[in-house]
GROMACS .gro file of C-alpha atoms in nm:
model
  237
    1MET     CA    1   0.978  -2.425  -1.712
    2LYS     CA    2   1.009  -2.761  -1.565
    3TYR     CA    3   0.709  -3.000  -1.657
    4SER     CA    4   0.623  -3.035  -1.252
    5THR     CA    5   0.642  -2.671  -1.186
    6TYR     CA    6   0.402  -2.645  -1.474
    7VAL     CA    7   0.142  -2.873  -1.316
    8TYR     CA    8   0.177  -2.710  -1.009
    9SER     CA    9   0.110  -2.363  -1.113
   10PHE     CA   10  -0.251  -2.405  -1.216
   11SER     CA   11  -0.337  -2.537  -0.859
   12LEU     CA   12  -0.375  -2.298  -0.571
   13THR     CA   13  -0.431  -2.526  -0.331
   14THR     CA   14  -0.150  -2.800  -0.402
   15PHE     CA   15   0.190  -2.739  -0.282
   16SER     CA   16   0.490  -2.780  -0.562
   17PRO     CA   17   0.778  -3.059  -0.435
   18SER     CA   18   0.977  -2.732  -0.367
   19GLY     CA   19   0.717  -2.626  -0.113
   20LYS     CA   20   0.571  -2.331  -0.292
   21LEU     CA   21   0.232  -2.267  -0.375
   22VAL     CA   22   0.312  -2.144  -0.737
   23GLN     CA   23   0.006  -1.891  -0.785
   24ILE     CA   24   0.120  -1.694  -0.486
   25GLU     CA   25   0.456  -1.587  -0.671
   26TYR     CA   26   0.249  -1.524  -0.979
   27ALA     CA   27   0.030  -1.312  -0.757
   28LEU     CA   28   0.382  -1.103  -0.662
   29ALA     CA   29   0.438  -1.078  -1.020
   30ALA     CA   30   0.135  -0.874  -1.081
   31VAL     CA   31   0.243  -0.662  -0.792
   32ALA     CA   32   0.580  -0.600  -0.959
   33ALA     CA   33   0.421  -0.502  -1.242
   34GLY     CA   34   0.209  -0.244  -1.091
   35ALA     CA   35   0.311   0.114  -1.029
   36THR     CA   36   0.548   0.188  -0.797
   37SER     CA   37   0.362   0.309  -0.428
   38LEU     CA   38   0.578   0.369  -0.104
   39GLY     CA   39   0.543   0.473   0.268
   40ILE     CA   40   0.723   0.659   0.510
   41ARG     CA   41   0.707   0.641   0.899
   42ALA     CA   42   0.789   0.981   1.058
   43THR     CA   43   0.790   1.062   1.416
   44ASN     CA   44   0.484   1.282   1.398
   45GLY     CA   45   0.279   1.098   1.145
   46VAL     CA   46   0.275   0.871   0.794
   47VAL     CA   47   0.311   0.938   0.466
   48LEU     CA   48   0.204   0.758   0.156
   49ALA     CA   49   0.315   0.811  -0.209
   50THR     CA   50   0.238   0.672  -0.547
   51GLU     CA   51   0.227   0.667  -0.899
   52LYS     CA   52  -0.060   0.703  -1.075
   53LYS     CA   53  -0.023   0.678  -1.463
   54LEU     CA   54  -0.355   0.667  -1.659
   55PRO     CA   55  -0.396   0.408  -1.966
   56SER     CA   56  -0.472   0.714  -2.187
   57ILE     CA   57  -0.446   1.081  -2.193
   58LEU     CA   58  -0.849   1.077  -2.252
   59VAL     CA   59  -0.897   0.930  -1.910
   60ASP     CA   60  -1.053   1.199  -1.679
   61GLU     CA   61  -0.765   1.200  -1.420
   62SER     CA   62  -1.003   1.315  -1.138
   63THR     CA   63  -1.194   0.981  -1.135
   64VAL     CA   64  -0.891   0.779  -1.080
   65GLN     CA   65  -0.785   0.752  -0.682
   66LYS     CA   66  -0.510   0.531  -0.573
   67ILE     CA   67  -0.509   0.624  -0.237
   68SER     CA   68  -0.835   0.520  -0.016
   69LEU     CA   69  -0.962   0.628   0.334
   70LEU     CA   70  -1.059   0.323   0.535
   71THR     CA   71  -1.165   0.496   0.865
   72PRO     CA   72  -1.079   0.862   0.963
   73ASN     CA   73  -0.713   0.790   1.094
   74VAL     CA   74  -0.619   0.522   0.832
   75GLY     CA   75  -0.575   0.475   0.461
   76MET     CA   76  -0.413   0.278   0.230
   77THR     CA   77  -0.240   0.257  -0.134
   78TYR     CA   78  -0.157  -0.047  -0.370
   79SER     CA   79   0.043  -0.181  -0.618
   80GLY     CA   80  -0.077  -0.450  -0.877
   81MET     CA   81  -0.431  -0.529  -0.997
   82GLY     CA   82  -0.684  -0.202  -0.908
   83PRO     CA   83  -1.024  -0.413  -0.901
   84ASP     CA   84  -0.845  -0.638  -0.649
   85SER     CA   85  -0.773  -0.351  -0.405
   86ARG     CA   86  -1.109  -0.229  -0.438
   87VAL     CA   87  -1.264  -0.523  -0.254
   88LEU     CA   88  -1.001  -0.540  -0.008
   89VAL     CA   89  -1.089  -0.151   0.073
   90ARG     CA   90  -1.457  -0.240   0.086
   91LYS     CA   91  -1.416  -0.505   0.336
   92ALA     CA   92  -1.142  -0.315   0.553
   93ARG     CA   93  -1.381  -0.029   0.575
   94LYS     CA   94  -1.684  -0.278   0.688
   95SER     CA   95  -1.459  -0.400   0.964
   96GLY     CA   96  -1.375  -0.044   1.060
   97GLN     CA   97  -1.756   0.054   1.094
   98VAL     CA   98  -1.812  -0.330   1.270
   99TYR     CA   99  -1.551  -0.225   1.535
  100TYR     CA  100  -1.709   0.142   1.587
  101ARG     CA  101  -2.077   0.021   1.603
  102GLN     CA  102  -1.972  -0.171   1.880
  103LEU     CA  103  -1.705  -0.018   2.059
  104HIS     CA  104  -1.775   0.396   1.981
  105GLU     CA  105  -1.410   0.437   1.929
  106GLN     CA  106  -1.184   0.377   1.604
  107ILE     CA  107  -1.038   0.045   1.532
  108PRO     CA  108  -0.662   0.015   1.578
  109VAL     CA  109  -0.419   0.000   1.290
  110ALA     CA  110  -0.266  -0.299   1.386
  111GLN     CA  111  -0.602  -0.457   1.405
  112LEU     CA  112  -0.740  -0.319   1.085
  113CYS     CA  113  -0.417  -0.453   0.916
  114ARG     CA  114  -0.431  -0.829   1.071
  115GLU     CA  115  -0.805  -0.820   0.948
  116THR     CA  116  -0.710  -0.725   0.599
  117ALA     CA  117  -0.434  -0.978   0.623
  118ALA     CA  118  -0.692  -1.279   0.697
  119VAL     CA  119  -0.861  -1.200   0.411
  120MET     CA  120  -0.593  -1.207   0.141
  121GLN     CA  121  -0.502  -1.564   0.352
  122GLU     CA  122  -0.836  -1.706   0.327
  123PHE     CA  123  -0.797  -1.625  -0.049
  124THR     CA  124  -0.492  -1.847  -0.083
  125GLN     CA  125  -0.650  -2.161   0.113
  126SER     CA  126  -0.954  -2.214  -0.058
  127GLY     CA  127  -1.072  -2.382  -0.383
  128GLY     CA  128  -1.240  -2.196  -0.667
  129VAL     CA  129  -1.056  -1.839  -0.578
  130ARG     CA  130  -0.722  -1.704  -0.640
  131PRO     CA  131  -0.528  -1.489  -0.466
  132PHE     CA  132  -0.545  -1.112  -0.461
  133GLY     CA  133  -0.303  -0.956  -0.746
  134VAL     CA  134  -0.195  -0.663  -0.484
  135SER     CA  135   0.014  -0.579  -0.220
  136LEU     CA  136  -0.092  -0.286   0.027
  137LEU     CA  137   0.056  -0.057   0.218
  138MET     CA  138  -0.132   0.055   0.539
  139ALA     CA  139  -0.076   0.376   0.747
  140GLY     CA  140  -0.243   0.516   1.058
  141TYR     CA  141  -0.219   0.674   1.375
  142ASP     CA  142  -0.373   0.554   1.678
  143ASP     CA  143  -0.274   0.555   2.078
  144ASN     CA  144   0.039   0.367   1.960
  145GLY     CA  145   0.153   0.653   1.742
  146PRO     CA  146   0.219   0.640   1.369
  147GLN     CA  147   0.214   0.301   1.179
  148LEU     CA  148   0.293   0.168   0.846
  149TYR     CA  149   0.245  -0.193   0.756
  150GLN     CA  150   0.264  -0.389   0.422
  151ILE     CA  151   0.045  -0.675   0.326
  152ASP     CA  152   0.142  -0.945   0.104
  153PRO     CA  153  -0.099  -1.110  -0.135
  154SER     CA  154  -0.014  -1.459   0.075
  155GLY     CA  155  -0.155  -1.266   0.365
  156SER     CA  156   0.199  -1.219   0.546
  157TYR     CA  157   0.219  -0.847   0.666
  158PHE     CA  158   0.500  -0.632   0.841
  159ALA     CA  159   0.510  -0.276   1.045
  160TRP     CA  160   0.793  -0.105   0.819
  161LYS     CA  161   0.985   0.202   0.903
  162ALA     CA  162   0.988   0.256   0.525
  163SER     CA  163   0.865   0.064   0.223
  164ALA     CA  164   0.795   0.029  -0.147
  165ILE     CA  165   0.597  -0.189  -0.371
  166GLY     CA  166   0.555  -0.208  -0.693
  167LYS     CA  167   0.772  -0.183  -1.037
  168ASN     CA  168   1.083   0.022  -0.923
  169MET     CA  169   1.027  -0.145  -0.562
  170VAL     CA  170   1.386  -0.249  -0.531
  171ASN     CA  171   1.544   0.062  -0.672
  172ALA     CA  172   1.326   0.283  -0.403
  173LYS     CA  173   1.388   0.034  -0.122
  174THR     CA  174   1.776   0.072  -0.162
  175PHE     CA  175   1.726   0.477  -0.194
  176LEU     CA  176   1.521   0.479   0.141
  177GLU     CA  177   1.784   0.267   0.336
  178LYS     CA  178   1.994   0.567   0.263
  179ARG     CA  179   1.802   0.846   0.331
  180TYR     CA  180   1.569   0.761   0.596
  181SER     CA  181   1.671   0.868   0.963
  182GLU     CA  182   1.470   0.746   1.260
  183ASP     CA  183   1.422   1.120   1.379
  184MET     CA  184   1.274   1.222   1.044
  185GLU     CA  185   0.967   1.456   1.079
  186LEU     CA  186   0.624   1.439   0.822
  187GLU     CA  187   0.758   1.711   0.618
  188ASP     CA  188   1.116   1.562   0.580
  189ALA     CA  189   0.921   1.231   0.513
  190ILE     CA  190   0.703   1.399   0.233
  191HIS     CA  191   1.024   1.558   0.059
  192THR     CA  192   1.216   1.183   0.072
  193ALA     CA  193   0.900   1.041  -0.034
  194LEU     CA  194   0.903   1.250  -0.354
  195LEU     CA  195   1.245   1.204  -0.444
  196THR     CA  196   1.243   0.818  -0.385
  197LEU     CA  197   0.931   0.828  -0.654
  198LYS     CA  198   1.140   1.051  -0.887
  199GLU     CA  199   1.428   0.815  -0.897
  200GLY     CA  200   1.278   0.594  -1.117
  201PHE     CA  201   0.979   0.739  -1.270
  202GLU     CA  202   0.975   0.752  -1.634
  203GLY     CA  203   0.885   1.136  -1.768
  204GLU     CA  204   0.813   1.475  -1.517
  205LEU     CA  205   0.646   1.442  -1.193
  206SER     CA  206   0.330   1.669  -1.161
  207GLY     CA  207   0.065   1.685  -0.909
  208ASP     CA  208  -0.144   1.506  -1.150
  209ASN     CA  209   0.050   1.196  -1.210
  210ILE     CA  210   0.121   1.129  -0.852
  211GLU     CA  211  -0.078   1.085  -0.498
  212VAL     CA  212   0.027   1.170  -0.169
  213ALA     CA  213  -0.134   1.139   0.139
  214VAL     CA  214  -0.058   1.199   0.515
  215VAL     CA  215  -0.175   1.117   0.837
  216GLY     CA  216  -0.019   1.293   1.137
  217GLU     CA  217  -0.089   1.405   1.524
  218ASP     CA  218  -0.430   1.523   1.452
  219ARG     CA  219  -0.536   1.177   1.368
  220GLN     CA  220  -0.671   1.265   1.016
  221PHE     CA  221  -0.573   1.074   0.717
  222ARG     CA  222  -0.596   1.300   0.391
  223VAL     CA  223  -0.523   1.285   0.029
  224LEU     CA  224  -0.324   1.625  -0.057
  225THR     CA  225  -0.469   1.822  -0.360
  226PRO     CA  226  -0.262   1.850  -0.640
  227ALA     CA  227  -0.212   2.213  -0.585
  228GLU     CA  228  -0.011   2.076  -0.240
  229VAL     CA  229   0.153   1.818  -0.395
  230THR     CA  230   0.277   2.069  -0.698
  231ASP     CA  231   0.436   2.293  -0.380
  232TYR     CA  232   0.585   1.979  -0.259
  233LEU     CA  233   0.765   1.911  -0.601
  234ALA     CA  234   0.868   2.261  -0.622
  235GLU     CA  235   1.075   2.234  -0.275
  236VAL     CA  236   1.236   1.919  -0.358
  237GLU     CA  237   1.321   2.056  -0.707
   0.00000   0.00000   0.00000
């Protein structure tokens, strides 16, 4: 590492001469080391899928959740540092509740994404803090139809038709580019999501080591049970 880069790598709020905030690049490296997560927007809903690898076989897998419900019609998953994601889940849920108490309707997906991204951006511009070591995939269904957003540690966010984050994201995105079609329905999207995870997965997929969630036209975000995931895996075998 060059000396100049080394000096600037310790400061979050100081730009390096090349115009980079090096701590944000390190945060993206933490995301790239995390378990693979992906999302696919279909014509009638959105699916999220993620690897759920446990540090030991002694861990009770029923206590580990990688997909979180934010409001009845919006949920999200992450790649990177789990404890950091819990902070963002709590803040996003609070934003949703504040909106609901004031206006008596659910917060639009785009607004919830924007408010969560604003929190992440704040942590790139303040002294004494560090960026969040996570990227998020947020999925929801509102009056504008199904939506999928990716939010990065810098606070930047984009709407995606399909996206992947984490360890195997390059191969997963390549696979999704080949398989994605504009007229894909939710059932097809679930199958595609499982096939994409299967591509770079070490070992055998099962209902216990991956998590899948869907939100459809009923606007109810829900995580599939391990039994449902196992049934879908049998369909794509």
